[in-house]
Amino acid sequence: MPALELFNTLSGKIEPLFAADGQTFRFYCCGPTVYDYGHIGNFRTFLHVDVLRRVLKLNDFAVKHVMNVTDVDDKIIRNASAAGLSIAEFSRKFEDAFFEDMTSLGVERPEAIARATENIPDMVALIEKLASEDIAYKGPDGSWYFRIAKFPEYGKLSKKDFEGIEDGARVDVDEYDKDAARDFALWKAVKPGETSWQTSLGEGRPGWHIECSAMAMKFLGDSFDLHAGGEDLMFPHHENEIAQSECASHKPFARHWFHVRFLLVEGRKMSKSEGNFYTLRDLLLKGYRAAAIRFLLLSVPYRHQLNFTFDGLTESTNAIERLRTFHQRIAKGTWQESASAENTVAEAIAAGEAAFLAALANDLNTAEARAAIFDVLRTVNAAADQARLTRVEADATLALLTKFDSIFAVLEDKDAELTKAALAWAEAEGRLAEASPEVLAQYGAGSLTDADIDALIAERTQAKKQRNFARADAIRNELLEKGILLEDSKDGVRWKRK
RNA sequence: GGCGCGGUACCCAAGUGGUAAGGGAGAGGUCUGCAAAACCUUUAUGCGUCGGUUCGAUUCCGACCCGCGCCUCCA
């Protein structure tokens, strides 16, 4: 297998991946702030981190993946108060929703989930350590700040040069409680009515940046293999994490930095004000499938912006349908027991597998990996059509598909189940009106059950035997109107939801 | 203004100093009672524009045009 290589934001180069301790690849990913439902842009990042961990595992790495959940911050405090819930109730609701969505999208759960509110003492200890070296200081308002002047390497990740920036040149420092305009908050002094912790630093709550530093080092050690997040976090969040951590430990923090570029919607950044803001649940209620969303978001390599469109989603749905049909066909068909005279199919499968692995090893080129599988699909389908596919080749194909799916995870069809779950959620939240008529007809109350469908198919098969094609076609059309598509094959009737 | 990314067929998109993967869509065909699925054929003398380097550039260099992101909370 080719060695895994990945672009490192810190060095600006493609570098080999390895576990520094020779055993377990330890990495940290900045997780969600649970103040609302996640949108598909959020999930693009987590989906690509999921590919990274799956590729590591496919390459026989043991992994320890830690993700934080920010369950206290300004937005949570604001939204919880508006919803009339406690911070804990509110953030737990959206944390649960977040992980449900992750599961719907086939994202594996990290080995450890670190909640900010459960690790306050570690953050306090880290700030105390920085304070002992005069790197953290307490402002007149009782908040604690990080003295950037103490960390000359500040800016090394985002390649920003702060040398020429004069404090006070554009910002009147006197208006702030900080010594320098760029100094950032480590600990925020309590404000009336806000959730707070009574600590040696005073009463307050942690800043966002310190959370990740404290929890990453707690779970993974002072130095670890890789740190991931969306591109927007590069500055200032990750820059601040490096500053805090390296000043406290006097050791390098994460060796490798992995940043996933943004998802655009119809050419623009997704935002509520633009009205192009989609959550996973929005899309499921519109009738798009979870697997298609996963496949689309993974089809464009992580280092490129992905322009999300509904056409793209439809395209992705069709591509997955083709893969699943192919998989079913090869798994269920009967193939030649005798060895083939030529090895062209076997060679194509082997070449496809090599290309698939090489593409992933080359900076996670998911587009090329995907193409390699479609190449095999075409070759094997052609052989199957000509009744010259052998049992051995079919098995090799299935083994390759298993490998493919250990990364892409789209072959198993859970889409109907997930859409039904989304409908149930919408009903519970009083948001059923957001579901499209098609989704309601197919999955909502009064829709056909699998047993109903099987009964109709049996009746149609009977009609066909009697050459009553009018009745057979009527049943097929009736099912089609309800979104059920029939396919006659020599191995029986297949059906699927449109 | 600073930093960075991208412009490849109808759409999405990979890629390379030596002559353009893959997917989707369209068209024609094979198969089928008819469909569907599948397969076959077909759709870029061309890779934003203009120069330069080279035997040869879409791929390297320069300029320009267009789009986008970050520089503030943000995946």
Short mmCIF file of C-alpha atoms in Angstrom, two decimals, chain A residues 125-375:
data_model
loop_
_atom_site.label_atom_id
_atom_site.label_comp_id
_atom_site.label_asym_id
_atom_site.label_seq_id
_atom_site.Cartn_x
_atom_site.Cartn_y
_atom_site.Cartn_z
CA ALA A 125 -5.06 24.79 35.55
CA LEU A 126 -3.78 25.68 32.11
CA ILE A 127 -4.53 29.37 32.63
CA GLU A 128 -2.86 29.25 36.05
CA LYS A 129 0.21 27.76 34.42
CA LEU A 130 0.28 30.56 31.86
CA ALA A 131 -0.28 33.13 34.60
CA SER A 132 2.70 31.79 36.52
CA GLU A 133 4.87 32.80 33.59
CA ASP A 134 3.15 36.14 33.14
CA ILE A 135 1.68 35.00 29.84
CA ALA A 136 -1.86 35.15 31.18
CA TYR A 137 -2.95 38.27 33.02
CA LYS A 138 -6.08 39.42 34.70
CA GLY A 139 -7.74 42.54 33.39
CA PRO A 140 -9.55 45.11 35.52
CA ASP A 141 -12.89 43.54 34.60
CA GLY A 142 -11.82 40.22 36.14
CA SER A 143 -11.34 38.47 32.82
CA TRP A 144 -8.06 36.79 31.94
CA TYR A 145 -6.18 37.45 28.72
CA PHE A 146 -3.32 35.92 26.77
CA ARG A 147 -0.29 38.15 26.25
CA ILE A 148 0.50 37.58 22.57
CA ALA A 149 3.73 39.54 22.85
CA LYS A 150 5.11 36.60 24.84
CA PHE A 151 4.78 34.23 21.88
CA PRO A 152 6.89 35.47 18.95
CA GLU A 153 5.79 32.58 16.76
CA TYR A 154 2.20 33.80 16.83
CA GLY A 155 0.90 33.67 13.25
CA LYS A 156 2.96 30.70 12.10
CA LEU A 157 -0.06 28.59 11.19
CA SER A 158 -2.10 31.20 9.34
CA LYS A 159 1.07 32.79 7.92
CA LYS A 160 0.19 36.16 9.30
CA ASP A 161 2.86 38.65 10.09
CA PHE A 162 2.02 40.76 13.11
CA GLU A 163 5.43 42.41 13.32
CA GLY A 164 4.40 45.57 11.58
CA ILE A 165 1.16 45.99 13.45
CA GLU A 166 1.44 48.64 16.09
CA ASP A 167 -0.80 48.24 19.06
CA GLY A 168 -2.99 51.22 19.40
CA ALA A 169 -2.44 52.32 15.82
CA ARG A 170 -6.00 51.62 14.83
CA VAL A 171 -7.57 50.60 18.10
CA ASP A 172 -7.51 52.73 21.18
CA VAL A 173 -6.16 50.25 23.70
CA ASP A 174 -7.37 52.38 26.57
CA GLU A 175 -10.92 51.46 25.74
CA TYR A 176 -10.22 47.84 26.55
CA ASP A 177 -9.24 45.89 29.58
CA LYS A 178 -6.40 44.30 27.66
CA ASP A 179 -2.77 45.33 27.49
CA ALA A 180 -2.67 44.88 23.72
CA ALA A 181 -5.51 44.96 21.22
CA ARG A 182 -4.83 41.49 19.86
CA ASP A 183 -4.65 39.76 23.22
CA PHE A 184 -7.52 37.33 23.46
CA ALA A 185 -9.68 36.18 26.36
CA LEU A 186 -8.81 33.01 28.24
CA TRP A 187 -11.41 33.38 30.95
CA LYS A 188 -14.48 35.55 30.85
CA ALA A 189 -15.57 37.18 34.07
CA VAL A 190 -19.16 36.46 35.01
CA LYS A 191 -21.90 38.81 33.85
CA PRO A 192 -25.25 39.10 35.59
CA GLY A 193 -27.48 36.11 34.91
CA GLU A 194 -24.84 34.06 33.10
CA THR A 195 -23.78 30.53 33.91
CA SER A 196 -20.46 30.63 35.71
CA TRP A 197 -17.94 28.62 37.68
CA GLN A 198 -16.33 29.71 40.91
CA THR A 199 -12.63 29.03 40.49
CA SER A 200 -9.23 30.24 41.61
CA LEU A 201 -9.32 32.62 38.65
CA GLY A 202 -12.46 34.24 39.93
CA GLU A 203 -16.06 33.61 38.95
CA GLY A 204 -16.61 33.18 35.25
CA ARG A 205 -16.44 30.81 32.33
CA PRO A 206 -13.75 29.65 29.93
CA GLY A 207 -13.01 31.30 26.61
CA TRP A 208 -13.45 29.16 23.55
CA HIS A 209 -9.78 28.84 22.62
CA ILE A 210 -8.58 27.56 25.97
CA GLU A 211 -11.14 24.76 25.85
CA CYS A 212 -9.53 23.07 22.91
CA SER A 213 -5.99 23.50 24.21
CA ALA A 214 -6.84 22.07 27.59
CA MET A 215 -8.89 19.16 26.34
CA ALA A 216 -6.60 18.23 23.47
CA MET A 217 -3.61 18.03 25.81
CA LYS A 218 -5.61 16.26 28.50
CA PHE A 219 -6.78 13.49 26.18
CA LEU A 220 -3.87 13.27 23.78
CA GLY A 221 -0.81 14.61 25.58
CA ASP A 222 1.15 17.84 25.08
CA SER A 223 2.23 16.81 21.60
CA PHE A 224 0.13 14.77 19.25
CA ASP A 225 -0.14 13.82 15.60
CA LEU A 226 -2.82 15.92 13.98
CA HIS A 227 -5.35 18.64 14.62
CA ALA A 228 -8.32 19.15 12.31
CA GLY A 229 -11.01 21.72 11.72
CA GLY A 230 -12.72 23.93 9.17
CA GLU A 231 -10.58 26.46 7.32
CA ASP A 232 -12.15 29.35 9.17
CA LEU A 233 -10.75 28.09 12.44
CA MET A 234 -7.18 28.47 11.26
CA PHE A 235 -7.20 32.05 12.47
CA PRO A 236 -7.61 32.96 15.21
CA HIS A 237 -8.80 29.78 16.93
CA HIS A 238 -6.04 27.36 16.00
CA GLU A 239 -3.39 30.04 16.15
CA ASN A 240 -4.50 30.76 19.70
CA GLU A 241 -4.54 27.10 20.60
CA ILE A 242 -0.94 26.79 19.48
CA ALA A 243 0.07 29.87 21.45
CA GLN A 244 -1.62 28.73 24.66
CA SER A 245 -0.46 25.16 24.46
CA GLU A 246 3.13 25.70 23.42
CA CYS A 247 3.62 28.46 25.97
CA ALA A 248 2.33 26.18 28.70
CA SER A 249 4.07 22.93 27.76
CA HIS A 250 7.17 24.32 26.02
CA LYS A 251 6.68 21.53 23.52
CA PRO A 252 5.28 21.47 19.99
CA PHE A 253 1.49 21.12 20.04
CA ALA A 254 -0.04 19.28 17.04
CA ARG A 255 2.49 18.24 14.40
CA HIS A 256 0.10 18.16 11.46
CA TRP A 257 -2.76 20.58 10.77
CA PHE A 258 -5.65 19.50 8.58
CA HIS A 259 -8.12 22.12 7.35
CA VAL A 260 -11.24 21.41 5.36
CA ARG A 261 -12.30 24.17 3.00
CA PHE A 262 -15.72 25.71 2.99
CA LEU A 263 -18.87 24.54 1.38
CA LEU A 264 -20.51 27.18 -0.79
CA VAL A 265 -24.15 27.16 -1.75
CA GLU A 266 -24.92 28.20 -5.30
CA GLY A 267 -21.57 29.97 -5.41
CA ARG A 268 -21.87 31.85 -2.12
CA LYS A 269 -20.96 31.19 1.44
CA MET A 270 -23.85 29.69 3.33
CA SER A 271 -25.46 32.11 5.71
CA LYS A 272 -28.80 32.75 7.25
CA SER A 273 -29.00 36.24 5.81
CA GLU A 274 -28.47 34.92 2.27
CA GLY A 275 -31.30 32.44 2.80
CA ASN A 276 -29.12 29.58 1.57
CA PHE A 277 -28.68 27.90 4.90
CA TYR A 278 -29.47 24.17 5.00
CA THR A 279 -29.43 21.69 7.82
CA LEU A 280 -29.38 17.97 7.19
CA ARG A 281 -32.94 17.80 8.43
CA ASP A 282 -34.07 20.46 5.94
CA LEU A 283 -32.72 18.37 3.09
CA LEU A 284 -34.17 15.08 4.34
CA LEU A 285 -37.59 16.68 4.59
CA LYS A 286 -37.23 17.91 1.03
CA GLY A 287 -36.75 14.31 -0.05
CA TYR A 288 -33.00 14.25 -0.52
CA ARG A 289 -31.23 11.22 0.90
CA ALA A 290 -28.66 11.11 3.62
CA ALA A 291 -26.35 8.86 1.58
CA ALA A 292 -26.51 11.21 -1.39
CA ILE A 293 -25.56 14.13 0.85
CA ARG A 294 -22.63 12.18 2.24
CA PHE A 295 -21.47 11.15 -1.21
CA LEU A 296 -21.75 14.65 -2.63
CA LEU A 297 -19.91 16.25 0.26
CA LEU A 298 -17.12 13.67 -0.06
CA SER A 299 -16.85 13.69 -3.84
CA VAL A 300 -14.91 16.92 -3.99
CA PRO A 301 -11.53 16.63 -2.23
CA TYR A 302 -11.28 18.47 1.08
CA ARG A 303 -8.79 21.07 -0.08
CA HIS A 304 -11.18 22.54 -2.62
CA GLN A 305 -14.23 24.57 -1.94
CA LEU A 306 -17.33 22.60 -2.82
CA ASN A 307 -20.20 24.39 -4.44
CA PHE A 308 -23.34 22.73 -3.17
CA THR A 309 -26.30 22.66 -5.57
CA PHE A 310 -29.51 20.67 -5.73
CA ASP A 311 -28.49 19.46 -9.17
CA GLY A 312 -25.36 18.08 -7.58
CA LEU A 313 -27.42 16.28 -5.02
CA THR A 314 -29.60 14.67 -7.67
CA GLU A 315 -26.50 13.66 -9.56
CA SER A 316 -25.09 12.11 -6.46
CA THR A 317 -28.32 10.23 -5.81
CA ASN A 318 -28.17 8.70 -9.27
CA ALA A 319 -24.51 7.77 -8.93
CA ILE A 320 -25.19 5.96 -5.65
CA GLU A 321 -28.16 4.18 -7.17
CA ARG A 322 -25.88 2.82 -9.85
CA LEU A 323 -23.34 1.64 -7.30
CA ARG A 324 -25.99 -0.05 -5.18
CA THR A 325 -27.62 -1.75 -8.16
CA PHE A 326 -24.21 -3.01 -9.19
CA HIS A 327 -23.42 -4.25 -5.70
CA GLN A 328 -26.72 -6.12 -5.45
CA ARG A 329 -26.25 -7.61 -8.86
CA ILE A 330 -22.80 -8.98 -8.13
CA ALA A 331 -23.75 -10.18 -4.65
CA LYS A 332 -26.92 -11.97 -5.69
CA GLY A 333 -26.18 -13.24 -9.18
CA THR A 334 -24.75 -16.62 -10.08
CA TRP A 335 -21.47 -16.62 -11.92
CA GLN A 336 -19.25 -18.98 -13.88
CA GLU A 337 -17.51 -21.49 -11.66
CA SER A 338 -14.83 -22.22 -14.24
CA ALA A 339 -11.82 -20.01 -14.47
CA SER A 340 -11.81 -17.61 -17.36
CA ALA A 341 -9.37 -18.08 -20.18
CA GLU A 342 -8.30 -14.47 -19.96
CA ASN A 343 -7.52 -12.53 -16.84
CA THR A 344 -8.56 -9.12 -18.08
CA VAL A 345 -11.38 -8.74 -15.56
CA ALA A 346 -9.26 -9.87 -12.64
CA GLU A 347 -6.55 -7.48 -13.77
CA ALA A 348 -9.00 -4.61 -14.01
CA ILE A 349 -10.20 -5.28 -10.47
CA ALA A 350 -6.66 -5.38 -9.12
CA ALA A 351 -5.76 -2.21 -11.01
CA GLY A 352 -8.90 -0.54 -9.70
CA GLU A 353 -8.03 -1.41 -6.14
CA ALA A 354 -4.49 -0.11 -6.54
CA ALA A 355 -5.78 3.12 -8.04
CA PHE A 356 -8.36 3.49 -5.27
CA LEU A 357 -5.80 3.11 -2.50
CA ALA A 358 -3.24 5.30 -4.24
CA ALA A 359 -5.78 8.08 -4.70
CA LEU A 360 -6.71 8.10 -1.04
CA ALA A 361 -3.08 7.92 0.04
CA ASN A 362 -2.39 10.95 -2.13
CA ASP A 363 -3.80 13.67 0.12
CA LEU A 364 -7.21 11.99 0.32
CA ASN A 365 -8.12 12.42 -3.32
CA THR A 366 -11.69 11.19 -2.97
CA ALA A 367 -12.62 12.20 -6.52
CA GLU A 368 -9.99 9.93 -8.00
CA ALA A 369 -10.79 7.12 -5.59
CA ARG A 370 -14.40 7.32 -6.66
CA ALA A 371 -13.44 7.25 -10.33
CA ALA A 372 -11.35 4.10 -9.80
CA ILE A 373 -14.41 2.26 -8.50
CA PHE A 374 -16.56 3.32 -11.42
CA ASP A 375 -13.90 2.01 -13.78
#
